[in-house]
Tab-separated table of C-alpha atoms in Angstrom:
chain	number	residue	atom	x	y	z
A	1	MET	CA	6.040	20.448	14.957
A	2	THR	CA	3.274	19.768	17.453
A	3	LEU	CA	0.887	16.856	18.050
A	4	ALA	CA	-1.715	18.863	16.110
A	5	SER	CA	0.461	18.664	12.971
A	6	PRO	CA	-0.564	15.856	10.607
A	7	PRO	CA	1.656	12.771	10.652
A	8	ALA	CA	3.611	11.530	7.666
A	9	ILE	CA	2.924	7.919	6.661
A	10	VAL	CA	5.932	6.335	4.971
A	11	LEU	CA	4.758	3.503	2.732
A	12	GLU	CA	7.400	0.762	2.697
A	13	ALA	CA	10.020	0.993	5.405
A	14	ASP	CA	13.036	-0.485	3.663
A	15	VAL	CA	16.299	1.465	3.166
A	16	ASN	CA	14.667	4.130	0.977
A	17	GLY	CA	11.802	4.520	3.450
A	18	LEU	CA	14.212	4.640	6.385
A	19	GLY	CA	15.965	7.619	4.780
A	20	VAL	CA	12.620	9.407	4.448
A	21	ILE	CA	11.696	8.540	8.052
A	22	ARG	CA	14.946	9.992	9.401
A	23	SER	CA	14.725	13.090	7.184
A	24	LEU	CA	11.231	13.852	8.529
A	25	GLY	CA	12.183	12.899	12.079
A	26	ALA	CA	15.053	15.392	11.950
A	27	ARG	CA	12.375	18.104	11.576
A	28	GLY	CA	10.196	16.819	14.398
A	29	ILE	CA	7.467	15.426	12.136
A	30	ARG	CA	5.310	12.651	13.572
A	31	VAL	CA	6.073	9.599	11.439
A	32	TRP	CA	4.109	6.399	10.925
A	33	ALA	CA	5.632	3.546	8.934
A	34	PHE	CA	3.612	1.050	6.870
A	35	ASP	CA	4.989	-2.217	5.488
A	36	SER	CA	3.871	-5.761	4.702
A	37	ASP	CA	7.196	-7.096	6.042
A	38	ARG	CA	7.341	-7.172	9.848
A	39	LEU	CA	11.164	-7.125	9.711
A	40	ALA	CA	11.472	-4.036	7.483
A	41	PRO	CA	14.264	-2.009	9.170
A	42	GLY	CA	12.545	1.377	9.016
A	43	LEU	CA	9.665	0.152	11.178
A	44	TYR	CA	12.033	0.129	14.146
A	45	SER	CA	13.498	3.605	13.777
A	46	ARG	CA	13.280	5.710	16.924
A	47	PHE	CA	11.509	8.344	14.818
A	48	VAL	CA	8.535	6.058	14.117
A	49	GLU	CA	5.581	6.930	16.346
A	50	ARG	CA	3.328	4.169	15.000
A	51	ARG	CA	4.057	0.916	13.138
A	52	LEU	CA	1.450	-0.259	10.641
A	53	ILE	CA	1.724	-3.822	9.318
A	54	GLY	CA	-0.529	-4.448	6.338
A	55	PRO	CA	-0.987	-6.422	3.125
A	56	ASP	CA	1.357	-6.433	0.118
A	57	PRO	CA	0.233	-3.630	-2.266
A	58	ALA	CA	0.962	-5.773	-5.335
A	59	ARG	CA	-1.223	-8.646	-4.089
A	60	ALA	CA	-4.008	-6.902	-2.195
A	61	PRO	CA	-4.172	-3.208	-3.190
A	62	GLU	CA	-7.736	-2.627	-1.950
A	63	ALA	CA	-6.865	-4.148	1.424
A	64	VAL	CA	-3.940	-1.726	1.735
A	65	ILE	CA	-6.233	1.246	1.063
A	66	ALA	CA	-8.737	-0.065	3.621
A	67	ALA	CA	-5.951	-0.461	6.203
A	68	LEU	CA	-4.782	3.109	5.561
A	69	MET	CA	-8.329	4.451	5.918
A	70	ARG	CA	-8.732	2.698	9.274
A	71	SER	CA	-5.374	3.995	10.518
A	72	VAL	CA	-6.175	7.678	9.862
A	73	GLU	CA	-9.574	7.679	11.581
A	74	GLY	CA	-9.720	10.374	14.227
A	75	GLU	CA	-6.884	12.488	12.800
A	76	SER	CA	-7.788	16.176	12.764
A	77	ALA	CA	-5.767	16.892	9.619
A	78	PRO	CA	-5.081	14.598	6.629
A	79	PRO	CA	-1.799	12.676	7.059
A	80	VAL	CA	0.813	13.044	4.301
A	81	LEU	CA	1.584	9.854	2.364
A	82	PHE	CA	5.169	9.122	1.293
A	83	PRO	CA	5.279	6.148	-1.111
A	84	THR	CA	8.879	4.924	-1.370
A	85	SER	CA	8.472	2.107	-3.913
A	86	ASP	CA	6.921	1.797	-7.367
A	87	ALA	CA	4.205	-0.498	-6.040
A	88	TYR	CA	2.935	2.137	-3.587
A	89	VAL	CA	3.226	4.963	-6.145
A	90	GLN	CA	1.036	3.028	-8.581
A	91	LEU	CA	-1.380	2.066	-5.815
A	92	LEU	CA	-1.966	5.692	-4.790
A	93	ALA	CA	-2.082	7.020	-8.339
A	94	GLY	CA	-5.127	4.922	-9.158
A	95	ARG	CA	-7.047	5.620	-5.956
A	96	ARG	CA	-6.883	9.370	-5.406
A	97	ALA	CA	-10.672	9.675	-5.253
A	98	VAL	CA	-10.854	7.217	-2.350
A	99	LEU	CA	-8.062	8.967	-0.463
A	100	ASP	CA	-9.218	12.531	-1.157
A	101	GLY	CA	-9.873	14.401	2.064
A	102	ARG	CA	-8.611	11.537	4.230
A	103	CYS	CA	-4.935	11.719	3.225
A	104	THR	CA	-2.804	14.031	1.134
A	105	SER	CA	0.372	13.582	-0.883
A	106	TRP	CA	2.951	15.317	-3.057
A	107	LEU	CA	2.517	12.764	-5.881
A	108	PRO	CA	2.364	13.950	-9.514
A	109	SER	CA	-0.908	13.626	-11.406
A	110	ARG	CA	-2.197	10.199	-12.409
A	111	GLU	CA	-1.545	11.050	-16.066
A	112	THR	CA	2.092	11.901	-15.328
A	113	ILE	CA	2.616	8.728	-13.301
A	114	GLU	CA	1.079	6.545	-16.008
A	115	SER	CA	3.310	8.141	-18.648
A	116	ILE	CA	6.357	7.344	-16.492
A	117	VAL	CA	5.406	3.829	-15.367
A	118	ASP	CA	5.119	2.648	-18.985
A	119	LYS	CA	8.671	3.020	-20.311
A	120	ARG	CA	7.416	3.025	-23.884
A	121	ARG	CA	5.520	6.250	-23.234
A	122	GLN	CA	8.331	7.597	-21.056
A	123	TYR	CA	10.888	7.410	-23.868
A	124	GLU	CA	8.452	8.647	-26.504
A	125	ILE	CA	7.763	11.776	-24.433
A	126	ALA	CA	11.474	12.370	-23.754
A	127	ARG	CA	12.278	12.015	-27.461
A	128	ALA	CA	9.429	14.349	-28.464
A	129	HIS	CA	10.853	17.050	-26.155
A	130	GLY	CA	14.394	16.739	-27.474
A	131	ILE	CA	15.893	15.183	-24.337
A	132	PRO	CA	19.247	13.565	-25.241
A	133	MET	CA	18.927	9.805	-24.804
A	134	PRO	CA	20.436	6.558	-26.091
A	135	ARG	CA	19.169	5.172	-29.380
A	136	THR	CA	15.905	3.432	-28.427
A	137	ARG	CA	13.548	0.983	-30.099
A	138	ILE	CA	10.278	-0.500	-28.809
A	139	PHE	CA	9.490	-4.194	-29.269
A	140	GLU	CA	5.909	-5.293	-28.574
A	141	SER	CA	5.357	-8.142	-31.033
A	142	SER	CA	6.965	-10.420	-33.642
A	143	GLU	CA	6.078	-7.799	-36.256
A	144	ASP	CA	8.377	-5.316	-34.496
A	145	ILE	CA	11.220	-7.853	-34.675
A	146	ALA	CA	10.573	-8.368	-38.390
A	147	ARG	CA	10.560	-4.606	-39.032
A	148	TYR	CA	13.818	-4.256	-37.119
A	149	ALA	CA	15.420	-7.025	-39.203
A	150	GLU	CA	14.577	-5.026	-42.339
A	151	ALA	CA	16.170	-1.820	-40.970
A	152	PRO	CA	18.523	-2.616	-38.058
A	153	ASP	CA	19.619	0.523	-36.207
A	154	LEU	CA	20.928	-0.759	-32.858
A	155	LEU	CA	24.543	-1.353	-31.923
A	156	PHE	CA	25.393	-4.420	-29.864
A	157	PRO	CA	25.491	-5.214	-27.071
A	158	CYS	CA	22.265	-3.385	-26.236
A	159	VAL	CA	20.085	-3.170	-23.126
A	160	LEU	CA	16.593	-4.674	-22.989
A	161	LYS	CA	14.271	-3.062	-20.445
A	162	PRO	CA	10.732	-4.147	-19.583
A	163	ALA	CA	7.967	-1.694	-20.420
A	164	PHE	CA	6.610	-2.260	-16.894
A	165	SER	CA	9.554	-2.690	-14.556
A	166	THR	CA	7.678	-3.476	-11.308
A	167	ARG	CA	5.849	-6.448	-12.811
A	168	PHE	CA	9.035	-7.691	-14.501
A	169	TRP	CA	11.050	-7.413	-11.277
A	170	LYS	CA	8.408	-9.361	-9.352
A	171	ALA	CA	8.488	-12.129	-11.958
A	172	PHE	CA	12.210	-12.389	-12.705
A	173	GLY	CA	14.135	-10.341	-10.116
A	174	ARG	CA	15.876	-8.314	-12.842
A	175	LYS	CA	15.790	-4.679	-13.927
A	176	ALA	CA	17.204	-5.182	-17.428
A	177	ILE	CA	18.892	-7.745	-19.691
A	178	LEU	CA	21.909	-7.501	-21.985
A	179	ALA	CA	21.468	-8.672	-25.592
A	180	LYS	CA	24.830	-9.347	-27.246
A	181	SER	CA	23.679	-9.921	-30.822
A	182	PRO	CA	20.637	-9.488	-33.112
A	183	ARG	CA	19.926	-13.192	-32.763
A	184	GLU	CA	19.966	-12.980	-28.974
A	185	LEU	CA	17.752	-9.880	-29.124
A	186	GLN	CA	15.180	-11.796	-31.155
A	187	GLY	CA	15.269	-14.801	-28.817
A	188	LEU	CA	14.848	-12.683	-25.687
A	189	CYS	CA	11.999	-10.685	-27.217
A	190	GLU	CA	10.121	-13.822	-28.225
A	191	LYS	CA	10.666	-15.356	-24.775
A	192	TYR	CA	9.294	-12.369	-22.873
A	193	PHE	CA	6.515	-11.594	-25.375
A	194	ALA	CA	5.167	-15.076	-24.667
A	195	LEU	CA	5.098	-14.198	-20.957
A	196	GLY	CA	3.278	-10.909	-21.554
A	197	HIS	CA	6.184	-8.466	-21.284
A	198	PRO	CA	6.777	-5.877	-24.054
A	199	LEU	CA	10.361	-4.602	-24.129
A	200	VAL	CA	12.373	-1.480	-24.893
A	201	ALA	CA	15.818	-1.902	-26.469
A	202	GLN	CA	18.442	0.794	-25.907
A	203	GLU	CA	21.954	1.416	-27.036
A	204	LEU	CA	24.471	0.589	-24.285
A	205	ILE	CA	26.414	3.767	-23.571
A	206	PRO	CA	30.104	2.960	-23.020
A	207	GLY	CA	31.733	3.694	-19.675
A	208	GLY	CA	31.719	2.382	-16.134
A	209	THR	CA	29.446	2.857	-13.146
A	210	GLU	CA	31.103	6.193	-12.299
A	211	HIS	CA	29.485	7.689	-15.434
A	212	LEU	CA	26.008	7.097	-13.969
A	213	VAL	CA	24.432	10.158	-12.340
A	214	GLU	CA	21.198	10.558	-10.414
A	215	VAL	CA	19.383	13.837	-9.793
A	216	MET	CA	16.805	14.078	-7.017
A	217	MET	CA	14.325	16.930	-7.400
A	218	PHE	CA	11.295	18.477	-5.806
A	219	ILE	CA	8.975	20.506	-8.035
A	220	ARG	CA	6.259	22.632	-6.428
A	221	ARG	CA	2.648	22.547	-7.592
A	222	ASP	CA	3.183	25.807	-9.496
A	223	GLY	CA	5.992	24.178	-11.510
A	224	THR	CA	8.926	25.950	-9.850
A	225	PRO	CA	11.840	23.808	-8.617
A	226	ALA	CA	12.276	23.836	-4.840
A	227	ALA	CA	15.506	21.830	-4.844
A	228	THR	CA	17.745	19.580	-6.925
A	229	PHE	CA	20.552	17.265	-5.814
A	230	ALA	CA	23.033	15.414	-8.044
A	231	SER	CA	25.137	12.383	-7.159
A	232	ARG	CA	27.215	9.934	-9.152
A	233	LYS	CA	27.338	6.206	-8.593
A	234	LEU	CA	30.666	4.739	-7.565
A	235	GLU	CA	29.258	1.205	-7.361
A	236	HIS	CA	26.016	-0.733	-7.771
A	237	PHE	CA	24.699	-4.271	-7.331
A	238	PRO	CA	24.212	-6.413	-9.335
A	239	ASP	CA	27.196	-5.276	-11.366
A	240	ASP	CA	25.285	-5.137	-14.669
A	241	PHE	CA	21.998	-3.312	-13.909
A	242	GLY	CA	21.585	-2.786	-10.204
A	243	SER	CA	20.792	-0.376	-7.398
A	244	GLY	CA	23.492	1.946	-6.107
A	245	THR	CA	25.537	0.893	-3.089
A	246	VAL	CA	27.943	3.876	-3.099
A	247	PHE	CA	27.071	7.448	-4.208
A	248	GLU	CA	29.051	10.708	-4.139
A	249	SER	CA	27.346	14.110	-4.209
A	250	ILE	CA	28.455	16.366	-7.078
A	251	GLU	CA	27.646	19.924	-8.159
A	252	SER	CA	27.156	19.499	-11.946
A	253	PRO	CA	24.772	22.397	-12.775
A	254	ALA	CA	24.444	21.057	-16.346
A	255	VAL	CA	22.941	17.712	-15.358
A	256	ARG	CA	20.687	19.328	-12.758
A	257	GLU	CA	19.375	21.706	-15.425
A	258	LEU	CA	18.807	18.736	-17.745
A	259	ALA	CA	16.818	16.988	-14.995
A	260	LEU	CA	14.546	20.038	-14.770
A	261	ARG	CA	14.045	19.867	-18.551
A	262	VAL	CA	12.962	16.253	-18.111
A	263	ALA	CA	10.559	17.282	-15.338
A	264	ALA	CA	9.028	19.971	-17.545
A	265	SER	CA	8.608	17.460	-20.400
A	266	PHE	CA	6.395	15.309	-18.177
A	267	ASP	CA	4.647	18.235	-16.462
A	268	PHE	CA	6.136	16.713	-13.323
A	269	ARG	CA	5.177	17.935	-9.852
A	270	GLY	CA	6.392	16.526	-6.563
A	271	LEU	CA	9.336	14.433	-5.444
A	272	GLY	CA	11.285	12.241	-7.866
A	273	HIS	CA	14.644	11.404	-9.363
A	274	VAL	CA	16.118	11.220	-12.862
A	275	GLU	CA	18.944	8.928	-13.963
A	276	PHE	CA	21.524	9.794	-16.628
A	277	LYS	CA	24.748	8.403	-18.043
A	278	TRP	CA	27.578	10.569	-19.311
A	279	ASP	CA	28.501	9.674	-22.887
A	280	SER	CA	32.224	10.221	-23.493
A	281	ARG	CA	31.695	10.026	-27.272
A	282	ASP	CA	29.948	13.405	-27.454
A	283	GLY	CA	30.385	14.753	-23.902
A	284	GLU	CA	26.631	14.746	-23.177
A	285	PHE	CA	24.544	13.300	-20.388
A	286	LYS	CA	21.976	10.862	-21.796
A	287	PHE	CA	18.581	10.324	-20.170
A	288	LEU	CA	17.984	6.807	-18.815
A	289	GLU	CA	14.755	7.103	-16.799
A	290	VAL	CA	12.672	9.177	-14.401
A	291	ASN	CA	10.941	7.876	-11.251
A	292	PRO	CA	8.171	9.619	-9.232
A	293	ARG	CA	9.634	8.807	-5.793
A	294	THR	CA	12.832	8.984	-3.772
A	295	SER	CA	15.646	6.516	-4.473
A	296	VAL	CA	17.557	4.058	-2.287
A	297	CYS	CA	19.942	6.856	-1.220
A	298	SER	CA	17.114	9.083	0.087
A	299	LEU	CA	19.137	9.996	3.210
A	300	HIS	CA	22.117	11.250	1.182
A	301	PRO	CA	20.778	14.788	0.499
A	302	LEU	CA	20.117	15.367	4.210
A	303	ALA	CA	23.799	14.718	4.973
A	304	CYS	CA	24.649	17.361	2.360
A	305	GLY	CA	22.232	19.989	3.673
A	306	ALA	CA	19.088	19.336	1.580
A	307	ASN	CA	15.946	17.807	3.135
A	308	PHE	CA	13.633	16.735	0.301
A	309	PRO	CA	10.962	14.921	2.389
A	310	TRP	CA	10.642	18.052	4.536
A	311	LEU	CA	10.004	20.182	1.429
A	312	ALA	CA	7.406	17.661	0.248
A	313	TYR	CA	5.723	17.710	3.666
A	314	LEU	CA	5.520	21.509	3.681
A	315	GLU	CA	4.023	21.574	0.180
A	316	SER	CA	1.508	18.842	1.005
A	317	THR	CA	0.294	20.607	4.159
A	318	GLY	CA	0.035	24.023	2.507
A	319	GLN	CA	2.966	25.561	4.351
A	320	PRO	CA	5.457	27.867	2.618
A	321	SER	CA	8.971	26.656	1.891
A	322	SER	CA	11.817	29.171	1.890
A	323	GLY	CA	12.675	30.045	-1.702
A	324	THR	CA	14.613	27.764	-4.011
A	325	ASP	CA	17.262	25.574	-2.382
A	326	LEU	CA	19.786	24.529	-5.034
A	327	GLU	CA	22.868	24.585	-2.794
A	328	TYR	CA	24.329	21.607	-0.933
A	329	ARG	CA	27.717	20.104	-0.097
A	330	ALA	CA	29.481	18.200	-2.856
A	331	GLY	CA	31.973	15.392	-2.246
A	332	VAL	CA	29.920	13.627	0.456
A	333	VAL	CA	29.842	9.830	-0.008
A	334	TRP	CA	26.820	7.677	0.950
A	335	VAL	CA	27.289	3.926	1.384
A	336	ILE	CA	25.247	0.857	2.309
A	337	PRO	CA	27.931	-1.566	3.522
A	338	GLU	CA	25.342	-4.092	4.707
A	339	VAL	CA	24.304	-4.903	1.119
A	340	ARG	CA	27.942	-4.963	0.058
A	341	LEU	CA	28.708	-7.459	2.833
A	342	LEU	CA	25.589	-9.660	2.719
A	343	ARG	CA	24.976	-9.814	-1.032
A	344	MET	CA	28.225	-8.816	-2.720
A	345	ARG	CA	30.551	-10.473	-0.187
A	346	ARG	CA	32.617	-7.314	-0.473
A	347	VAL	CA	34.022	-5.078	2.265
A	348	ARG	CA	36.718	-2.844	0.740
A	349	MET	CA	35.352	0.272	-0.924
A	350	PRO	CA	36.000	1.231	-4.579
A	351	ARG	CA	39.419	2.772	-5.226
A	352	GLN	CA	37.970	6.204	-6.009
A	353	ALA	CA	36.259	6.377	-2.571
A	354	PRO	CA	37.891	8.440	0.229
A	355	SER	CA	38.562	5.374	2.389
A	356	ARG	CA	38.653	1.638	1.645
A	357	TRP	CA	36.937	0.939	5.011
A	358	PRO	CA	33.132	1.269	4.494
A	359	TRP	CA	32.396	2.217	8.110
A	360	ALA	CA	34.909	5.094	8.136
A	361	ARG	CA	33.590	8.307	9.714
A	362	CYS	CA	33.933	10.176	6.423
A	363	TYR	CA	30.919	8.284	5.008
A	364	THR	CA	27.175	8.824	5.348
A	365	GLN	CA	25.691	5.474	6.320
A	366	ALA	CA	22.405	4.353	4.781
A	367	VAL	CA	21.311	2.362	7.837
A	368	LEU	CA	23.891	2.311	10.638
A	369	SER	CA	23.355	5.067	13.210
A	370	ARG	CA	24.363	5.365	16.858
A	371	ARG	CA	21.375	7.609	17.498
A	372	ASP	CA	18.982	5.186	15.760
A	373	PRO	CA	20.457	1.679	16.153
A	374	LEU	CA	17.504	-0.709	15.800
A	375	PRO	CA	17.110	-0.529	11.985
A	376	GLU	CA	20.620	-1.958	11.614
A	377	ALA	CA	19.771	-4.893	13.881
A	378	PHE	CA	16.557	-5.647	11.992
A	379	LEU	CA	18.313	-5.401	8.623
A	380	PHE	CA	20.591	-8.281	9.663
A	381	LEU	CA	17.752	-10.153	11.368
A	382	ARG	CA	15.734	-10.017	8.142
A	383	ALA	CA	18.731	-11.250	6.131
A	384	ILE	CA	19.108	-14.231	8.478
A	385	ALA	CA	15.371	-14.996	8.314
A	386	ARG	CA	15.402	-14.919	4.501
A	387	ASP	CA	18.458	-17.177	4.322
A	388	MET	CA	16.785	-19.650	6.680
A	389	SER	CA	13.611	-19.570	4.593
A	390	ARG	CA	15.559	-20.281	1.388
A	391	PHE	CA	17.432	-23.107	3.111
A	392	MET	CA	14.223	-24.708	4.415
A	393	THR	CA	12.586	-24.424	0.975
A	394	ALA	CA	15.596	-26.085	-0.675
A	395	GLU	CA	15.604	-28.847	1.927
A	396	SER	CA	11.885	-29.558	1.483
A	397	GLN	CA	12.298	-29.736	-2.305
A	398	ARG	CA	15.254	-32.094	-1.863
A	399	GLY	CA	13.249	-34.314	0.437
């Protein structure tokens, strides 16, 4: 790529964003990184041409758009936006008219994003298209609880998910909650209804973390798949409902085909990932959720021979991509030992991993890189700063 080529602006430069930055940098794309956190590790990648520090999209969305508009002034071609968190996806989805002509993106349509962001609609659409999924029930009010009591159809324990996960995570720092009994289900529903959070209850599929599978995909504007990539979780944090810390690439044509069925159900275009869990009771993969962005392990496909951000960049800038790329190396393990060390207080890898040492050369590292060392340093610096902030807050409250 040349200086005349439009830059890519990666929105949020945490671990997911860092993977996107390195994937684009590997192709010589000019990369800018935008974040509200000055210590976000991706900001300090050697592939970042320009660092943009701006407001938090959840707190000041219009200020973020204004900052983006100022940053792209003078560019001869519209930069390509790469949102790497739900907050940025939702921000861009609602402001396409403002951005039109100034920036471009591979994002799905606003209608598709809205149908995904609201998990009630997401599961209704999946069910209507015959996608295999856990038994699911929506709870929005006390009347829904009363109707459930008259005709209970959930097995316990079951999983309670917020209809709007980003807002719930901001408020409570949790992705989901386990309800162990009908009485606990009722109590949790009433608690979160009062706080303005409708919930979705789902059957808990038996089996460990290794039964969880994620499929990354890129669908062109004409609806044809450019690439798919499947990986299974070997570990996540927190242990109940968390983000993956260890993934292994797998072939699994069946689950990749199922992910494309999910994409078609939502008329999905662009870059996203679908999560499934294998159900040993009937030997089927069950749909858990779809997200219109890359995941925390966004660098994993590149290590296996598939560059999803590059495909998205080509599509967004009107350049042809070479056919359909459904081949990649299976058996490659991605790991983020920094999270395992700092938050899990764990070093040794899971038994099913190739090596118990997380920094072994057989692994693809999420952050650590000899060729790009600064993100690792800033990841630890940020962890220290956050610990100090929590300590000072606790001390002030004690005093």
